Tab-separated table of C-alpha atoms and ligand atoms in Angstrom:
chain	number	residue	atom	x	y	z
A	1	MET	CA	3.228	-55.156	-11.984
A	2	SER	CA	3.779	-57.365	-8.973
A	3	ALA	CA	0.512	-57.823	-6.842
A	4	ASP	CA	2.741	-58.833	-3.716
A	5	ARG	CA	3.768	-55.159	-2.761
A	6	ARG	CA	2.045	-52.151	-1.366
A	7	PRO	CA	0.978	-49.806	-4.230
A	8	ARG	CA	3.707	-47.104	-4.818
A	9	VAL	CA	3.236	-43.483	-4.569
A	10	LEU	CA	5.599	-40.990	-6.106
A	11	SER	CA	5.836	-37.198	-6.196
A	12	GLY	CA	8.224	-34.279	-6.218
A	13	ALA	CA	8.269	-30.572	-5.748
A	14	GLN	CA	10.851	-28.092	-7.575
A	15	PRO	CA	13.453	-26.294	-5.748
A	16	THR	CA	12.857	-23.189	-7.882
A	17	ALA	CA	12.342	-20.817	-4.988
A	18	ASP	CA	14.193	-19.999	-1.838
A	19	SER	CA	11.354	-21.631	0.255
A	20	TYR	CA	8.320	-23.700	-0.343
A	21	HIS	CA	4.950	-22.008	0.554
A	22	LEU	CA	1.840	-22.804	2.520
A	23	GLY	CA	0.049	-23.816	-0.868
A	24	ASN	CA	2.913	-26.373	-1.173
A	25	TYR	CA	2.339	-27.596	2.362
A	26	PHE	CA	-1.423	-28.067	2.168
A	27	GLY	CA	-1.628	-28.843	-1.401
A	28	ALA	CA	0.925	-31.465	-1.631
A	29	PHE	CA	3.169	-32.260	1.432
A	30	LYS	CA	0.255	-32.801	3.892
A	31	GLN	CA	-0.960	-35.505	1.381
A	32	TRP	CA	2.422	-37.120	0.846
A	33	VAL	CA	2.838	-37.356	4.576
A	34	GLY	CA	-0.690	-38.979	4.852
A	35	LEU	CA	0.139	-41.544	2.138
A	36	GLN	CA	3.241	-43.027	3.745
A	37	ASP	CA	1.709	-45.970	5.501
A	38	GLU	CA	-0.745	-47.220	2.701
A	39	PHE	CA	1.698	-46.910	0.082
A	40	GLU	CA	5.465	-47.433	-0.544
A	41	ALA	CA	6.387	-43.824	-0.909
A	42	PHE	CA	9.044	-42.237	-3.180
A	43	TYR	CA	9.370	-38.463	-2.718
A	44	PHE	CA	12.202	-36.303	-4.493
A	45	ILE	CA	13.746	-32.922	-5.217
A	46	PRO	CA	13.771	-32.470	-9.084
A	47	ASP	CA	16.914	-30.693	-9.478
A	48	LEU	CA	17.123	-31.755	-12.979
A	49	HIS	CA	13.924	-30.247	-13.723
A	50	ALA	CA	15.062	-26.982	-12.058
A	51	ILE	CA	17.744	-26.302	-14.525
A	52	THR	CA	15.470	-26.163	-17.647
A	53	VAL	CA	15.107	-22.511	-17.009
A	54	GLU	CA	17.719	-19.939	-16.149
A	55	TYR	CA	19.184	-20.411	-12.555
A	56	GLU	CA	22.254	-19.902	-10.580
A	57	PRO	CA	24.197	-22.987	-9.432
A	58	ALA	CA	25.127	-22.098	-5.970
A	59	ARG	CA	21.326	-21.074	-5.239
A	60	LEU	CA	20.128	-24.257	-6.693
A	61	ARG	CA	22.547	-26.302	-4.365
A	62	GLU	CA	21.097	-24.234	-1.208
A	63	ARG	CA	17.710	-24.438	-2.394
A	64	THR	CA	17.793	-28.227	-2.669
A	65	TYR	CA	19.027	-28.418	0.914
A	66	ILE	CA	16.172	-26.115	2.128
A	67	ALA	CA	13.864	-28.286	0.110
A	68	ALA	CA	14.993	-31.399	1.958
A	69	ALA	CA	14.849	-29.874	5.305
A	70	GLN	CA	11.222	-28.569	4.666
A	71	LEU	CA	10.112	-31.942	3.498
A	72	LEU	CA	11.665	-33.646	6.526
A	73	ALA	CA	9.920	-30.728	8.713
A	74	ALA	CA	6.714	-31.220	6.939
A	75	GLY	CA	6.608	-34.841	8.199
A	76	VAL	CA	8.274	-36.986	5.347
A	77	ASP	CA	9.810	-39.634	7.265
A	78	PRO	CA	12.933	-41.168	5.772
A	79	GLU	CA	12.386	-44.441	7.919
A	80	ARG	CA	9.216	-44.924	5.778
A	81	SER	CA	9.670	-43.174	2.612
A	82	ALA	CA	12.666	-42.822	0.296
A	83	LEU	CA	13.358	-39.004	0.331
A	84	PHE	CA	16.023	-38.054	-2.352
A	85	VAL	CA	17.431	-35.893	-4.849
A	86	GLN	CA	16.567	-36.521	-8.610
A	87	SER	CA	20.397	-36.058	-9.728
A	88	HIS	CA	21.358	-38.893	-7.466
A	89	VAL	CA	19.560	-41.361	-9.363
A	90	PRO	CA	20.911	-41.403	-12.891
A	91	GLU	CA	18.192	-43.709	-14.056
A	92	HIS	CA	15.640	-40.993	-14.280
A	93	ALA	CA	17.559	-39.324	-17.082
A	94	GLN	CA	18.422	-42.621	-18.691
A	95	LEU	CA	14.911	-43.702	-18.949
A	96	ALA	CA	14.120	-40.272	-20.123
A	97	TRP	CA	16.284	-40.604	-23.367
A	98	VAL	CA	14.524	-43.992	-24.005
A	99	LEU	CA	11.261	-42.668	-23.535
A	100	GLY	CA	12.044	-39.422	-25.764
A	101	GLY	CA	12.165	-41.951	-28.669
A	102	ILE	CA	8.530	-43.025	-28.337
A	103	THR	CA	7.279	-39.182	-27.775
A	104	GLY	CA	5.881	-37.561	-30.675
A	105	PHE	CA	7.279	-33.912	-31.404
A	106	GLY	CA	3.656	-32.964	-31.938
A	107	GLU	CA	2.557	-34.607	-28.666
A	108	ALA	CA	5.228	-32.760	-26.586
A	109	SER	CA	4.245	-29.579	-28.335
A	110	ARG	CA	0.762	-29.681	-27.157
A	111	MET	CA	1.790	-29.471	-23.456
A	112	THR	CA	0.211	-26.432	-21.971
A	113	GLN	CA	2.770	-25.692	-19.308
A	114	PHE	CA	5.480	-25.382	-21.962
A	115	LYS	CA	3.342	-23.290	-24.172
A	116	ASP	CA	2.455	-21.219	-21.212
A	117	LYS	CA	6.315	-21.000	-19.886
A	118	SER	CA	7.848	-20.446	-23.411
A	119	ALA	CA	5.266	-17.891	-24.177
A	120	ARG	CA	6.424	-15.857	-21.286
A	121	THR	CA	10.013	-15.978	-22.151
A	122	GLY	CA	9.508	-16.046	-25.890
A	123	SER	CA	10.525	-19.529	-27.511
A	124	ASP	CA	14.099	-18.220	-28.689
A	125	SER	CA	15.013	-18.270	-25.204
A	126	SER	CA	13.165	-21.551	-24.074
A	127	SER	CA	15.629	-24.483	-23.641
A	128	VAL	CA	15.185	-27.848	-25.287
A	129	GLY	CA	15.021	-29.128	-21.725
A	130	LEU	CA	12.056	-27.086	-21.095
A	131	PHE	CA	10.440	-28.650	-24.216
A	132	THR	CA	11.461	-32.313	-22.927
A	133	TYR	CA	10.582	-31.641	-19.339
A	134	PRO	CA	7.600	-33.481	-19.360
A	135	VAL	CA	9.477	-36.729	-20.845
A	136	LEU	CA	11.642	-36.397	-17.811
A	137	MET	CA	8.746	-36.177	-15.495
A	138	ALA	CA	7.267	-39.522	-17.217
A	139	ALA	CA	10.632	-41.167	-16.494
A	140	ASP	CA	10.429	-39.943	-12.781
A	141	ILE	CA	7.096	-41.713	-12.739
A	142	LEU	CA	7.748	-44.897	-14.406
A	143	ILE	CA	11.072	-45.793	-13.264
A	144	TYR	CA	9.531	-46.686	-9.930
A	145	GLN	CA	6.429	-48.390	-11.280
A	146	ALA	CA	4.463	-45.883	-9.384
A	147	ASP	CA	0.706	-46.339	-9.077
A	148	ARG	CA	-0.279	-43.067	-7.857
A	149	VAL	CA	0.938	-39.577	-8.276
A	150	PRO	CA	-0.188	-36.894	-6.273
A	151	VAL	CA	-0.042	-33.582	-8.158
A	152	GLY	CA	-1.981	-30.373	-8.718
A	153	GLU	CA	-4.390	-29.790	-11.474
A	154	ASP	CA	-1.601	-27.914	-13.547
A	155	GLN	CA	0.367	-31.407	-13.787
A	156	ARG	CA	-2.743	-33.306	-14.944
A	157	GLN	CA	-1.774	-32.995	-18.552
A	158	HIS	CA	1.834	-34.389	-17.832
A	159	VAL	CA	0.577	-37.432	-15.900
A	160	GLU	CA	-1.792	-38.051	-18.832
A	161	LEU	CA	1.137	-38.043	-21.106
A	162	THR	CA	3.056	-40.307	-18.805
A	163	ARG	CA	0.076	-42.832	-19.023
A	164	ASN	CA	0.186	-42.720	-22.651
A	165	LEU	CA	4.033	-43.387	-22.888
A	166	ALA	CA	3.665	-46.224	-20.510
A	167	GLN	CA	0.975	-47.834	-22.604
A	168	ARG	CA	2.723	-47.155	-25.905
A	169	PHE	CA	5.883	-48.847	-24.821
A	170	ASN	CA	3.992	-51.733	-22.949
A	171	HIS	CA	2.244	-52.227	-26.512
A	172	ARG	CA	5.458	-52.061	-28.617
A	173	PHE	CA	7.782	-53.833	-26.458
A	174	GLY	CA	5.773	-55.919	-23.964
A	175	ASP	CA	4.424	-55.251	-20.671
A	176	THR	CA	6.887	-53.379	-18.819
A	177	PHE	CA	5.482	-50.288	-17.110
A	178	THR	CA	2.695	-49.922	-14.465
A	179	VAL	CA	0.335	-47.219	-15.718
A	180	PRO	CA	-0.047	-44.555	-13.091
A	181	GLN	CA	-2.800	-42.497	-12.052
A	182	ALA	CA	-3.056	-38.994	-11.116
A	183	HIS	CA	-4.005	-38.166	-7.582
A	184	ILE	CA	-5.344	-34.584	-7.951
A	185	VAL	CA	-5.511	-32.688	-4.717
A	186	LYS	CA	-9.032	-31.823	-3.355
A	187	ALA	CA	-10.315	-28.282	-3.980
A	188	THR	CA	-10.592	-27.620	-0.431
A	189	ALA	CA	-6.950	-28.141	0.145
A	190	LYS	CA	-6.177	-25.589	-2.394
A	191	ILE	CA	-4.732	-22.278	-1.144
A	192	TYR	CA	-4.947	-18.966	-2.760
A	193	ASP	CA	-2.857	-15.861	-2.934
A	194	LEU	CA	-3.858	-13.657	-0.010
A	195	GLN	CA	-3.618	-10.421	-2.250
A	196	ASP	CA	-5.284	-12.220	-5.414
A	197	PRO	CA	-7.589	-14.803	-4.158
A	198	THR	CA	-8.496	-15.960	-7.542
A	199	SER	CA	-4.857	-17.141	-8.520
A	200	LYS	CA	-3.401	-19.825	-6.570
A	201	MET	CA	-0.565	-19.267	-4.142
A	202	SER	CA	2.620	-19.700	-6.318
A	203	GLY	CA	6.323	-18.990	-5.919
A	204	SER	CA	6.311	-17.211	-9.209
A	205	ASN	CA	3.443	-14.784	-8.398
A	206	GLN	CA	4.688	-11.254	-9.421
A	207	SER	CA	4.114	-10.070	-5.771
A	208	HIS	CA	5.249	-11.910	-2.578
A	209	ALA	CA	2.830	-10.105	-0.413
A	210	GLY	CA	0.212	-12.595	-0.678
A	211	VAL	CA	2.469	-15.726	-0.524
A	212	VAL	CA	3.225	-17.113	3.053
A	213	ASP	CA	6.658	-18.668	2.879
A	214	LEU	CA	7.498	-21.814	5.213
A	215	THR	CA	10.559	-19.454	6.157
A	216	ASP	CA	8.499	-16.408	7.020
A	217	THR	CA	8.939	-15.061	10.522
A	218	PRO	CA	5.743	-15.206	12.507
A	219	LYS	CA	5.954	-11.255	12.097
A	220	GLN	CA	5.973	-11.414	8.463
A	221	VAL	CA	3.061	-13.772	8.489
A	222	ALA	CA	0.908	-11.612	10.678
A	223	LYS	CA	1.694	-8.607	8.427
A	224	LYS	CA	0.827	-10.517	5.274
A	225	LEU	CA	-2.547	-11.681	6.843
A	226	ARG	CA	-3.516	-8.064	8.099
A	227	SER	CA	-3.174	-6.943	4.606
A	228	ALA	CA	-4.963	-10.028	2.961
A	229	VAL	CA	-7.813	-8.754	0.507
A	230	THR	CA	-11.237	-9.584	1.878
A	231	ASP	CA	-14.569	-9.179	-0.043
A	232	SER	CA	-17.201	-6.734	-0.104
A	233	GLY	CA	-20.111	-7.454	2.481
A	234	ALA	CA	-19.583	-8.096	6.037
A	235	GLU	CA	-20.792	-11.864	6.353
A	236	ILE	CA	-18.382	-14.737	6.947
A	237	ARG	CA	-19.376	-17.397	4.513
A	238	PHE	CA	-17.609	-20.154	2.457
A	239	ASP	CA	-18.371	-19.056	-1.254
A	240	PRO	CA	-15.319	-19.086	-3.380
A	241	SER	CA	-17.137	-17.477	-6.250
A	242	THR	CA	-18.568	-14.289	-4.729
A	243	LYS	CA	-16.259	-14.388	-1.689
A	244	PRO	CA	-12.751	-15.692	-2.883
A	245	GLY	CA	-10.743	-13.631	-0.179
A	246	VAL	CA	-12.731	-14.870	3.001
A	247	SER	CA	-13.181	-18.251	1.592
A	248	ASN	CA	-9.549	-18.702	1.175
A	249	LEU	CA	-8.908	-17.473	4.783
A	250	LEU	CA	-11.509	-19.900	5.904
A	251	SER	CA	-9.903	-22.927	3.903
A	252	ILE	CA	-6.269	-21.963	5.384
A	253	TYR	CA	-7.865	-21.999	8.928
A	254	SER	CA	-9.641	-25.230	8.313
A	255	ALA	CA	-6.526	-26.711	6.886
A	256	LEU	CA	-4.614	-25.487	9.837
A	257	THR	CA	-6.888	-27.036	12.458
A	258	ASP	CA	-8.168	-29.862	10.658
A	259	GLU	CA	-11.771	-28.435	11.396
A	260	PRO	CA	-14.263	-28.840	8.724
A	261	ILE	CA	-14.950	-25.566	6.708
A	262	GLU	CA	-18.691	-25.571	7.843
A	263	SER	CA	-17.637	-25.758	11.562
A	264	VAL	CA	-15.084	-22.997	11.061
A	265	VAL	CA	-17.970	-20.910	9.527
A	266	ARG	CA	-20.209	-21.648	12.523
A	267	ASP	CA	-17.324	-20.369	14.850
A	268	PHE	CA	-17.104	-17.010	13.358
A	269	GLU	CA	-20.977	-16.663	12.696
A	270	GLY	CA	-21.912	-13.001	13.249
A	271	LYS	CA	-18.125	-11.962	13.751
A	272	GLN	CA	-16.385	-9.561	11.287
A	273	TYR	CA	-13.708	-10.181	8.734
A	274	GLY	CA	-11.275	-8.712	11.204
A	275	HIS	CA	-11.846	-11.359	13.665
A	276	LEU	CA	-11.086	-14.002	11.206
A	277	LYS	CA	-7.956	-12.275	9.997
A	278	VAL	CA	-6.703	-12.003	13.688
A	279	ALA	CA	-7.431	-15.422	14.555
A	280	LEU	CA	-6.224	-16.959	11.605
A	281	GLY	CA	-2.852	-14.725	11.777
A	282	ASP	CA	-2.149	-15.992	15.174
A	283	LEU	CA	-2.713	-19.407	14.288
A	284	LEU	CA	-0.360	-19.085	11.317
A	285	ALA	CA	2.320	-17.093	12.949
A	286	ASP	CA	2.351	-20.152	15.631
A	287	PHE	CA	2.599	-22.601	12.655
A	288	VAL	CA	5.456	-20.947	10.649
A	289	GLY	CA	7.230	-20.180	13.825
A	290	GLN	CA	7.579	-24.000	14.893
A	291	PHE	CA	7.943	-24.938	11.198
A	292	GLY	CA	10.872	-22.531	10.844
A	293	ASP	CA	12.736	-23.802	14.075
A	294	ARG	CA	12.368	-27.451	12.876
A	295	THR	CA	13.798	-26.445	9.389
A	296	ARG	CA	16.917	-24.479	10.876
A	297	GLU	CA	17.749	-27.357	13.095
A	298	LEU	CA	17.800	-29.809	10.019
A	299	LEU	CA	19.727	-27.357	8.008
A	300	ALA	CA	22.272	-26.629	10.617
A	301	ASP	CA	23.359	-30.485	10.246
A	302	ARG	CA	24.094	-30.899	6.635
A	303	ALA	CA	26.208	-34.076	6.968
A	304	GLU	CA	22.958	-35.419	8.490
A	305	LEU	CA	20.800	-34.295	5.605
A	306	ASP	CA	23.638	-35.650	2.963
A	307	ARG	CA	23.261	-38.959	5.041
A	308	ILE	CA	19.540	-39.129	4.942
A	309	LEU	CA	19.383	-38.182	1.047
A	310	ALA	CA	22.173	-40.634	0.292
A	311	GLY	CA	19.771	-43.372	2.030
A	312	GLY	CA	17.018	-42.241	0.143
A	313	ALA	CA	18.929	-42.423	-3.104
A	314	ASP	CA	19.994	-46.047	-2.360
A	315	ARG	CA	16.562	-47.399	-1.790
A	316	ALA	CA	15.370	-45.458	-5.007
A	317	ARG	CA	18.356	-46.965	-6.948
A	318	GLU	CA	17.461	-50.352	-6.184
A	319	VAL	CA	13.870	-50.092	-7.745
A	320	ALA	CA	15.057	-47.624	-10.560
A	321	GLY	CA	17.958	-50.088	-11.472
A	322	ALA	CA	15.757	-52.959	-11.892
A	323	THR	CA	13.164	-51.001	-14.042
A	324	LEU	CA	16.052	-49.918	-16.216
A	325	ASP	CA	17.489	-53.256	-16.722
A	326	LEU	CA	14.076	-54.413	-17.894
A	327	VAL	CA	13.609	-51.373	-20.215
A	328	TYR	CA	17.088	-51.788	-21.715
A	329	GLU	CA	16.273	-55.458	-22.389
A	330	ARG	CA	13.112	-54.828	-23.823
A	331	SER	CA	14.584	-52.111	-26.021
A	332	GLY	CA	17.105	-54.640	-27.533
A	333	PHE	CA	20.408	-52.999	-26.199
A	334	VAL	CA	23.106	-55.600	-25.883
A	335	ARG	CA	23.612	-56.666	-22.304
A	336	GLY	CA	26.720	-54.761	-20.901
A	337	ARG	CA	28.792	-55.508	-17.978
B	1	LIG	N1	6.370	-31.000	-12.616
B	1	LIG	C1	6.276	-31.111	-11.210
B	1	LIG	C2	5.717	-29.564	-10.674
B	1	LIG	O1	6.089	-28.629	-11.192
B	1	LIG	C3	7.463	-31.332	-10.291
B	1	LIG	C4	7.874	-32.928	-10.624
B	1	LIG	C5	8.797	-33.486	-11.390
B	1	LIG	C6	6.894	-33.984	-10.610
B	1	LIG	N2	8.849	-34.751	-11.680
B	1	LIG	C7	7.511	-35.092	-10.782
B	1	LIG	C8	5.628	-34.290	-9.882
B	1	LIG	C9	6.881	-36.429	-11.049
B	1	LIG	C10	5.244	-35.738	-9.710
B	1	LIG	C11	5.752	-36.523	-10.255
B	1	LIG	O2	5.124	-29.529	-9.814
């Protein structure tokens, strides 16, 4: 809306596992960190979204702290970005209610992630919260007038819904929201499961043997790497369609070293798969070792984490409160005190 500010970027990653994994790091957090200078950044932990499926309160609390520590360890800088917990900023839920009033039931029913998730548990055991999850996500984005939203391909439809809701509200009630753009992560930053390199690395994958958690020990990582599936043939080549296993290892290597894939391939010319696995295993073991050290240090001081998250929420609420005031005004609510 206003031209005199830096464009805003916003994203969140659910605290639904005991740790984020390598796919989250390279597919999301590394981008988030890189956007902190060019953009005014808002990064948050969507705990309100995490309660739309069955969960344990004590674990959610612990996972939220772990998530915060890992985002900081990944390089989210609380001096430059607002890093906060979603439930600390009540305006998200308040705006979600308003947006619910202009969201069509059929429109929400078409969200493929809801259809997939509810098909897995059966629609009787799916919650209304899971159904309205995309509306809350729209509120997360619109409450900050975000310009850019870095997300994976699986969230593209939710950002599309967000754009539609922003345009609809603007059209009916007057210009209020910035219409955001999705910032889909580059294919080369995508990390696949080490055991099933045709499906993306995901905390919800059945087996954890192919998922490198950021809390793994160097030993665990070395083991996961040794048992990573490779492909038939012997040549080290980047070709995700015929060599998904080796291509995934090359992508991870390239992501870790910031070396272009072609140059990694050249380094391993004439070598065997085993060489690539060992070399990558060593690099990754170092990486998780250092990452784990930093995370544990941050987690050891909860008061400091609370302070950082409170600071992030304060900054977030300044922006979110102003948007909500405008939305309430445009919606025709009588001004309260
Ligand atoms: N739904 C996102 C995911 O599962 C997480 C999320 C919630 C989010 N709110 C958001 C991402 C707002 C970007 C913007 O990955």
